[in-house]
Amino acid sequence: MADSKPLFSPDGDPMAAEALLRDVFGIVVDEVIRKGTSASEKVCEWKEPEELRRLLDLELRSEGEAAEQILARCREVIHYSVKTCHPHFFNQLFSGLDPHALAGRIVTESLNTSQYTYEIAPVFVLMEEEVLKKLRSLVGWSSGDGVFCPGGSISNMYAVNLARYQRYPDCKQRGLRALPPLALFASKECHYSIKKGAAFLGLGTDSVRVVKTDERGKMIPEDLERQISLAEAEGAVPFLVSATSGTTVLGAFDPLEAIADVCQHHGLWLHVDAAWGGSVLLSQTHRHLLDGIQRADSVAWNPHKLLTAGLQCSALLLRDTSNLLRRCHGSQASYLFQQDKFYDVALDTGDKVVQCGRRVDCLKLWLMWKAQGGQGLERRVDQAFALAWYLVEELKKREGFELIMEPEFVNVCFWFVPPSLRGKQESPDYSERLAKVAPVLKERMVKEGSMMIGYQPHGTRGNFFRMVVANPALTRADMDFLLNELERLGQDL
C-alpha cells in the first residue's frame, strides 16, 4: 500500500517545510537583498576552484541532511556567489535588483507552471499577451505577435528560422534539401549568437556575411548593399539582415532607417537585435537612437538588462499577423493541444515555440511595470544615460584615464594608463604593455571583492575596460568609487 504521508518535505511534515522556507527567505533577505546591495560589503568572495569545491562539499550522497545543515548550505551558496545586485558590479549588461521583479520571480517559481496552455497557465497566457502587446506598441506596431524566449540568443535564432520559413516553407518538412545556398547579413559588431544560430539551424557560419562598420561600430548601409550584391554573384540567396541596437562592447546603434531601405529594396527580412538597447524605447529623450525600428519584421528585446527585470526576460516581437510563429514551429501534439477543448484553443500558445515546457517570464516584468509605471521605467533609463555622461566627464578630468570614444549609450569604454606608461605613447611596446593592465587590475579587484568590471580587446585595440551603467540604484558616488578604485589598484603598475 502506498505511503499516505504528504511528500512536501522529507519527513512528511508540512509545518517543518513551511518553517524551512521562511528561514530560507530570511537568509535571502539578509544575505542577498540587504548585504548584497550594500556598497560596504564585498561584490564577491573569490576562491580558487579546488578550494571552492572543498568548501561547498558538492558531493551528492545517499543519505539526506537535517534542516539546519540545509540552511547552512544556502548561506554558503550565497556567500561564495557573485552579488550581481551589488552597486559595484559593473561586469555584465545586467545588474541590480528590482524588488517588484524579484517578487514576481518568487511567485513564478512557487507556482511552477508551464506557459504552454491556457488550461494550466490561464493568468500567464493572458498576461504574456498583454505584456508583448505593450512592448510591440513601443516599437511602433499596433498589431503583431511574439513570445518570451530563454535569452536574446534564442530570440535571434527564432528570427532567422522564421525568416527562412517565410521564404521557404517546405524546409519545415523537407529540411535543408529544400533550400538553395542562403545568405544573411550582420555587422562585425553583431552578437555572436547570429553565427551560432546559423550553425545551429544548419545554414553554417559561412552563410553569415559580415558587413563593415564605421569608427563608432555602426553598420555601413553602403557595404550592406555591396555584400548583398556579392552574395548574389556567388549564387547565394539573401534572405535576412540582422541589425543591432546597442552592440555588446561599444553600445552602438545601427542606422535602422537606411538599413530598412536596403531590406525593402531587396525584399529581405529585417531583424533588429535590440536585446541590449531596446529599453531605450521607453525614453522620450533617447528613443531616437532606434529611429526606424518600426520598419523591422522582428525585434529581440531583453528587459532583464537595462530595465532590471531579472534573468531571464527576453522577448521576441513580430510585426507578422499571419500566425507565422505557429505555422513555423507547430506540431499539433494531440495530448497537449486538443482542438475540442472547452475554451478558445487559440489561447494555447505552446505550439508557437520549439520548446515544450516553457517557464513564465512575463510576471516579473508585468509586476515591476505595475509598480513603477512607464514613467518610472523611463526615469530609470534616463538616469542611466545621465550617470554614464557624468562618468565620462569625471574620467576626462583624471590623469591616467583614456576614453576609447564618446559613448552614445551607457557603455563607457576606456583604458586605465598606469603611472609607468604615462607619457610613453611613442614607445614601440606601449600598446602591448597597456593591453596587460586590464587583466591585472581585474584579478586584483575580483580577489579583493571590491568591484567587477569587464574588459576585452576590440579590433586593433588592446584590452580596455567596458563600464556598463545599468543598475538603477547607482549614484554619482559609485562612479567616483570606480575611478578611485582603479587608481588605487593600479598605482604600483
XYZ file of C-alpha atoms in Angstrom:
493
model
C 0.000 0.000 0.000
C 1.331 3.448 -0.910
C 2.578 5.667 1.899
C -0.147 8.192 2.722
C 2.238 10.777 4.156
C 2.461 14.044 2.223
C 5.678 14.399 0.268
C 6.011 18.145 0.702
C 9.062 17.673 2.922
C 11.495 14.826 3.652
C 9.807 13.943 6.924
C 6.252 14.466 5.680
C 5.701 17.443 7.983
C 4.154 20.454 6.177
C 4.853 22.686 9.182
C 8.540 21.826 9.020
C 8.564 22.582 5.299
C 6.948 25.963 5.903
C 9.454 26.752 8.634
C 12.310 25.807 6.310
C 11.067 28.116 3.582
C 10.571 31.007 5.994
C 14.124 30.529 7.211
C 15.436 30.409 3.637
C 13.558 33.580 2.721
C 15.030 35.219 5.804
C 18.527 34.259 4.707
C 17.850 35.626 1.206
C 16.629 38.939 2.604
C 19.634 39.278 4.921
C 22.431 37.938 2.752
C 21.332 38.807 -0.795
C 18.968 41.741 -0.589
C 20.389 43.625 2.399
C 24.094 42.772 2.297
C 24.256 42.045 -1.428
C 23.127 45.558 -2.308
C 25.339 47.322 0.246
C 28.381 49.177 -1.043
C 30.155 48.389 2.227
C 30.044 44.644 1.507
C 32.094 42.665 -0.993
C 30.877 42.014 -4.533
C 32.340 38.520 -4.381
C 34.352 36.204 -2.153
C 36.873 34.784 -4.593
C 38.154 31.229 -4.120
C 40.158 29.053 -6.471
C 38.069 26.201 -7.966
C 39.576 23.370 -5.909
C 39.205 25.272 -2.659
C 35.639 26.236 -3.535
C 34.740 22.615 -4.291
C 36.058 21.609 -0.886
C 34.300 24.440 0.963
C 30.941 23.687 -0.654
C 31.057 19.892 -0.235
C 29.307 19.381 -3.578
C 29.105 15.587 -3.496
C 25.589 14.121 -3.591
C 25.136 11.268 -1.123
C 22.537 8.573 -0.449
C 21.531 9.981 2.947
C 19.715 13.281 3.388
C 20.695 16.111 5.729
C 18.919 17.930 8.560
C 17.214 21.267 8.046
C 19.963 23.108 9.923
C 22.549 21.775 7.521
C 20.386 22.714 4.521
C 20.158 26.286 5.801
C 23.919 26.357 6.242
C 24.254 25.174 2.637
C 22.061 28.076 1.492
C 24.242 30.548 3.364
C 27.388 29.050 1.809
C 25.975 29.240 -1.707
C 25.095 32.889 -1.248
C 28.387 33.752 0.482
C 30.558 32.431 -2.333
C 28.361 33.650 -5.193
C 28.871 36.912 -7.064
C 26.404 39.570 -5.918
C 25.149 40.903 -9.258
C 22.807 43.237 -7.346
C 25.787 44.996 -5.753
C 26.294 48.666 -6.742
C 29.903 47.895 -7.738
C 29.044 45.014 -10.055
C 29.602 46.554 -13.496
C 30.640 43.356 -15.252
C 27.677 42.485 -17.472
C 24.799 44.102 -19.327
C 22.535 43.118 -16.422
C 22.894 44.182 -12.788
C 20.901 45.456 -9.843
C 17.796 44.139 -8.137
C 14.249 45.385 -8.512
C 12.126 44.230 -5.539
C 8.903 44.010 -7.529
C 10.538 41.965 -10.267
C 12.024 39.699 -7.598
C 8.580 39.301 -6.061
C 7.315 38.239 -9.475
C 10.127 35.709 -9.795
C 9.340 34.239 -6.382
C 5.656 33.871 -7.261
C 6.579 32.374 -10.645
C 8.870 29.768 -9.102
C 6.344 28.934 -6.388
C 3.513 28.315 -8.852
C 5.822 26.191 -11.044
C 3.685 26.077 -14.148
C 4.461 25.950 -17.845
C 3.483 28.655 -20.285
C 2.080 26.349 -22.966
C -1.676 26.102 -22.428
C -4.428 28.280 -21.005
C -5.550 25.142 -19.217
C -2.648 25.194 -16.749
C -1.468 28.808 -17.019
C -4.584 30.943 -17.582
C -3.270 34.042 -15.798
C 0.113 33.951 -17.500
C -1.181 33.286 -21.009
C -3.297 36.450 -20.798
C -0.507 38.361 -19.046
C 2.122 37.433 -21.636
C -0.242 38.553 -24.379
C -0.709 41.947 -22.717
C 2.991 42.487 -21.962
C 4.015 41.603 -25.522
C 1.332 43.940 -26.843
C 2.810 46.768 -24.748
C 6.342 46.076 -25.964
C 5.145 45.972 -29.589
C 3.408 49.324 -29.149
C 6.704 50.855 -28.021
C 8.336 49.502 -31.174
C 5.571 51.231 -33.123
C 3.288 48.338 -34.087
C -0.454 48.281 -33.464
C -0.625 44.521 -34.059
C 1.654 41.546 -34.364
C 2.830 38.511 -32.443
C 5.617 37.450 -30.127
C 6.858 35.153 -27.414
C 9.195 35.216 -24.439
C 12.340 33.221 -25.155
C 15.104 31.778 -22.956
C 17.526 34.613 -23.721
C 18.346 37.020 -26.529
C 20.459 34.454 -28.376
C 17.406 32.224 -28.785
C 15.288 35.223 -29.824
C 17.806 35.924 -32.591
C 17.774 32.270 -33.679
C 13.973 32.324 -33.824
C 14.114 35.337 -36.123
C 16.472 33.560 -38.525
C 14.297 30.463 -38.516
C 11.112 32.455 -39.123
C 12.656 34.424 -41.980
C 13.849 31.208 -43.597
C 10.451 29.522 -43.179
C 8.576 32.523 -44.559
C 10.595 32.343 -47.768
C 10.873 28.544 -47.985
C 8.018 26.932 -46.021
C 8.883 23.498 -47.470
C 12.019 23.465 -45.317
C 9.929 22.594 -42.265
C 9.200 19.169 -43.747
C 11.977 18.633 -46.260
C 14.808 20.253 -44.316
C 17.961 21.646 -45.883
C 17.461 19.801 -49.152
C 14.578 22.208 -49.850
C 16.907 25.186 -49.723
C 19.333 26.892 -52.079
C 22.506 28.361 -50.548
C 21.282 31.160 -48.288
C 22.942 34.331 -47.062
C 22.183 36.505 -44.064
C 23.884 39.748 -43.173
C 25.082 41.232 -39.888
C 27.745 43.718 -38.905
C 31.103 42.715 -37.490
C 29.837 44.149 -34.176
C 26.796 41.854 -34.080
C 26.233 39.454 -31.207
C 27.925 36.093 -31.598
C 24.534 34.359 -31.428
C 23.960 35.247 -35.088
C 26.739 32.919 -36.206
C 25.805 30.362 -33.549
C 22.235 30.449 -34.786
C 23.313 29.934 -38.381
C 25.328 26.893 -37.317
C 22.511 25.528 -35.137
C 19.932 25.900 -37.909
C 22.118 24.091 -40.426
C 22.886 27.153 -42.528
C 26.530 27.154 -41.488
C 28.575 30.071 -40.274
C 29.736 30.757 -43.847
C 26.188 31.860 -44.641
C 26.682 34.896 -42.383
C 28.062 37.737 -44.482
C 29.865 40.267 -42.294
C 29.109 43.909 -43.060
C 31.646 46.607 -42.267
C 31.081 49.156 -39.530
C 32.178 52.754 -39.141
C 34.547 54.020 -36.469
C 31.719 54.033 -33.902
C 30.721 50.424 -34.581
C 27.616 51.147 -36.664
C 26.749 49.081 -39.730
C 27.566 50.852 -43.005
C 24.483 50.566 -45.281
C 26.570 51.014 -48.439
C 28.659 47.984 -47.507
C 25.468 46.044 -46.797
C 24.430 46.742 -50.396
C 27.842 45.591 -51.571
C 27.691 42.375 -49.549
C 24.216 41.565 -50.875
C 25.396 42.005 -54.467
C 28.470 39.908 -53.770
C 26.405 37.086 -52.241
C 24.054 37.070 -55.239
C 27.005 36.994 -57.615
C 28.299 33.929 -55.787
C 24.982 32.121 -56.217
C 23.587 32.608 -52.714
C 20.066 33.820 -51.945
C 19.933 36.701 -49.438
C 17.017 36.396 -47.007
C 17.709 38.309 -43.767
C 19.577 41.285 -42.357
C 20.231 41.444 -38.621
C 20.827 44.987 -37.403
C 21.880 45.789 -33.851
C 20.524 48.405 -31.472
C 23.070 48.530 -28.687
C 26.150 46.477 -29.547
C 27.698 44.482 -26.736
C 31.013 46.291 -26.371
C 30.700 49.806 -27.794
C 26.940 50.222 -27.361
C 26.456 51.258 -30.985
C 23.064 51.667 -32.682
C 22.911 50.731 -36.357
C 21.185 53.233 -38.721
C 17.869 51.400 -38.971
C 16.126 53.678 -41.471
C 18.895 53.276 -44.053
C 19.149 49.541 -43.410
C 15.375 49.200 -43.726
C 15.567 50.940 -47.117
C 18.069 48.331 -48.292
C 15.908 45.481 -46.987
C 12.809 46.894 -48.620
C 14.619 47.267 -51.956
C 15.832 43.651 -51.912
C 12.811 42.081 -50.232
C 14.756 40.930 -47.170
C 13.558 40.221 -43.645
C 14.842 42.872 -41.238
C 15.581 41.667 -37.739
C 16.732 44.116 -35.056
C 18.722 42.691 -32.193
C 17.745 45.232 -29.542
C 18.399 42.853 -26.669
C 20.564 45.499 -25.013
C 19.245 48.762 -26.446
C 15.526 48.023 -26.748
C 14.680 49.532 -23.364
C 15.739 52.944 -24.706
C 12.362 52.949 -26.472
C 10.838 53.909 -23.105
C 12.738 57.213 -23.094
C 11.287 60.130 -24.999
C 14.701 61.779 -24.767
C 16.781 58.942 -26.215
C 14.471 56.733 -28.304
C 15.645 58.497 -31.456
C 18.615 56.101 -31.315
C 16.217 53.442 -32.587
C 14.519 55.515 -35.288
C 13.276 53.145 -37.971
C 12.766 50.132 -35.714
C 9.060 50.148 -36.579
C 10.065 49.010 -40.089
C 11.603 45.784 -38.779
C 9.962 42.391 -39.222
C 11.204 41.141 -35.854
C 12.830 42.589 -32.750
C 14.688 40.946 -29.874
C 14.456 42.858 -26.579
C 15.783 41.834 -23.142
C 14.073 43.717 -20.287
C 16.294 41.774 -17.876
C 19.145 44.063 -18.894
C 18.595 47.811 -18.652
C 15.144 47.529 -17.011
C 16.409 45.128 -14.298
C 13.536 42.671 -14.682
C 15.767 39.791 -13.599
C 17.165 36.874 -15.529
C 15.751 35.911 -17.710
C 13.280 38.108 -19.530
C 13.755 38.141 -23.288
C 11.044 38.954 -25.782
C 10.892 38.207 -29.492
C 8.461 40.621 -31.117
C 6.984 40.169 -34.598
C 5.139 42.506 -36.946
C 3.567 39.432 -38.565
C -0.174 38.848 -38.137
C -0.429 35.633 -40.185
C 0.339 33.242 -37.297
C 3.831 32.669 -38.673
C 5.202 31.521 -35.317
C 2.666 28.693 -35.054
C 2.954 27.706 -38.707
C 6.722 27.557 -38.493
C 7.036 25.698 -35.194
C 3.720 23.956 -34.594
C 3.486 20.180 -34.407
C -0.086 19.832 -33.066
C 0.719 17.367 -30.263
C -2.685 15.804 -29.659
C -2.100 15.066 -25.971
C -1.483 18.752 -25.241
C -3.149 20.883 -27.899
C -6.507 19.170 -28.286
C -8.756 21.070 -30.669
C -12.025 20.196 -28.917
C -11.271 21.855 -25.580
C -13.971 23.790 -23.759
C -12.233 27.153 -24.285
C -10.700 29.059 -27.188
C -7.727 26.891 -28.178
C -6.024 29.890 -29.778
C -5.009 30.692 -26.201
C -2.792 27.596 -26.148
C 0.371 29.363 -27.237
C 2.786 26.495 -26.659
C 2.771 25.380 -30.288
C 4.351 28.694 -31.315
C 7.693 27.723 -29.862
C 10.258 24.950 -30.229
C 10.148 24.214 -26.505
C 7.525 22.117 -24.822
C 7.848 23.173 -21.199
C 8.365 26.945 -21.035
C 8.921 28.958 -17.876
C 6.846 32.021 -17.088
C 8.935 35.127 -17.838
C 6.214 37.768 -18.042
C 5.149 38.156 -14.395
C 8.336 39.826 -13.142
C 8.177 42.445 -15.893
C 4.424 42.945 -15.507
C 4.629 43.368 -11.729
C 7.586 45.755 -11.978
C 5.747 47.796 -14.634
C 2.628 47.904 -12.467
C 4.708 49.252 -9.574
C 6.956 51.666 -11.497
C 4.676 52.643 -14.336
C 6.031 53.533 -17.735
C 7.152 56.898 -16.370
C 9.181 55.275 -13.619
C 10.898 52.976 -16.095
C 11.584 55.937 -18.366
C 13.277 57.735 -15.471
C 15.357 54.617 -14.883
C 16.630 54.673 -18.483
C 17.284 58.413 -18.435
C 19.163 58.147 -15.143
C 21.480 55.505 -16.645
C 22.330 57.855 -19.515
C 22.921 60.740 -17.123
C 25.269 58.711 -14.920
C 27.192 57.441 -17.942
C 27.746 61.029 -19.081
C 28.806 62.020 -15.563
C 31.350 59.204 -15.559
C 32.730 60.315 -18.923
C 33.206 63.890 -17.728
C 34.869 62.772 -14.499
C 37.085 60.355 -16.387
C 38.332 63.179 -18.620
C 39.426 65.179 -15.573
C 41.765 62.482 -14.278
C 45.261 61.638 -15.348
C 45.664 58.057 -16.489
C 42.216 57.531 -17.992
C 41.823 57.464 -21.767
C 38.377 57.273 -23.349
C 38.016 54.928 -26.324
C 35.264 57.119 -27.800
C 32.424 59.345 -26.696
C 29.596 56.935 -25.871
C 26.089 57.299 -27.254
C 24.701 54.694 -24.835
C 25.590 53.548 -21.306
C 28.675 51.540 -22.339
C 31.685 53.615 -21.293
C 34.882 52.166 -22.773
C 38.297 53.352 -21.631
C 41.883 52.468 -20.844
C 43.465 52.939 -17.465
C 47.039 54.020 -18.141
C 49.185 53.254 -15.064
C 51.905 55.644 -13.863
C 54.725 53.709 -15.557
C 53.151 54.136 -19.019
C 52.020 57.737 -18.860
C 53.701 59.919 -21.459
C 55.190 56.903 -23.231
C 52.672 56.512 -26.064
C 55.510 56.653 -28.593
C 57.289 53.624 -27.130
C 57.260 50.653 -29.521
C 55.895 48.297 -26.851
C 53.344 50.768 -25.411
C 50.235 49.070 -26.812
C 51.452 45.626 -25.789
C 52.158 46.755 -22.237
C 48.892 48.703 -21.972
C 46.935 45.619 -23.022
C 48.286 43.770 -19.982
C 46.986 46.333 -17.498
C 43.247 45.499 -17.535
C 43.710 41.750 -16.819
C 45.971 42.544 -13.851
C 43.518 45.068 -12.416
C 40.610 42.676 -12.980
C 42.381 39.975 -10.988
C 43.130 42.364 -8.163
C 39.598 43.742 -7.885
C 37.986 40.299 -8.001
C 40.335 38.795 -5.415
C 39.704 41.753 -3.119
C 35.989 41.636 -3.878
C 35.857 45.416 -4.265
C 34.157 45.573 -7.681
C 33.791 43.810 -11.021
C 34.142 45.422 -14.432
C 34.619 43.714 -17.779
C 37.463 44.146 -20.243
C 38.217 42.946 -23.755
C 40.335 43.589 -26.823
C 38.464 45.048 -29.772
C 39.714 45.051 -33.335
C 43.190 46.565 -33.292
C 42.733 47.928 -29.781
C 44.328 46.097 -26.886
C 42.408 45.244 -23.714
C 40.285 48.070 -22.345
C 37.567 48.327 -19.733
C 33.878 48.368 -20.634
C 31.911 50.036 -17.880
C 28.163 49.329 -18.003
C 25.835 51.747 -16.221
C 22.672 49.693 -15.794
C 21.881 49.252 -12.090
C 19.066 51.695 -11.198
C 20.478 52.035 -7.665
C 23.743 53.587 -8.898
C 24.725 57.102 -7.876
C 27.490 59.539 -8.731
C 29.334 58.239 -5.676
C 29.531 54.809 -7.328
C 31.012 56.370 -10.458
C 33.600 58.149 -8.315
C 34.350 54.892 -6.498
C 35.046 53.134 -9.779
C 37.655 55.694 -10.810
C 39.203 55.889 -7.334
C 39.427 52.116 -7.055
C 41.149 51.724 -10.413
C 43.651 54.362 -9.359
C 44.265 52.557 -6.080
C 44.590 49.120 -7.640
C 46.892 50.358 -10.394
C 49.102 52.838 -8.544
C 52.108 50.459 -8.497
C 51.894 49.409 -12.157
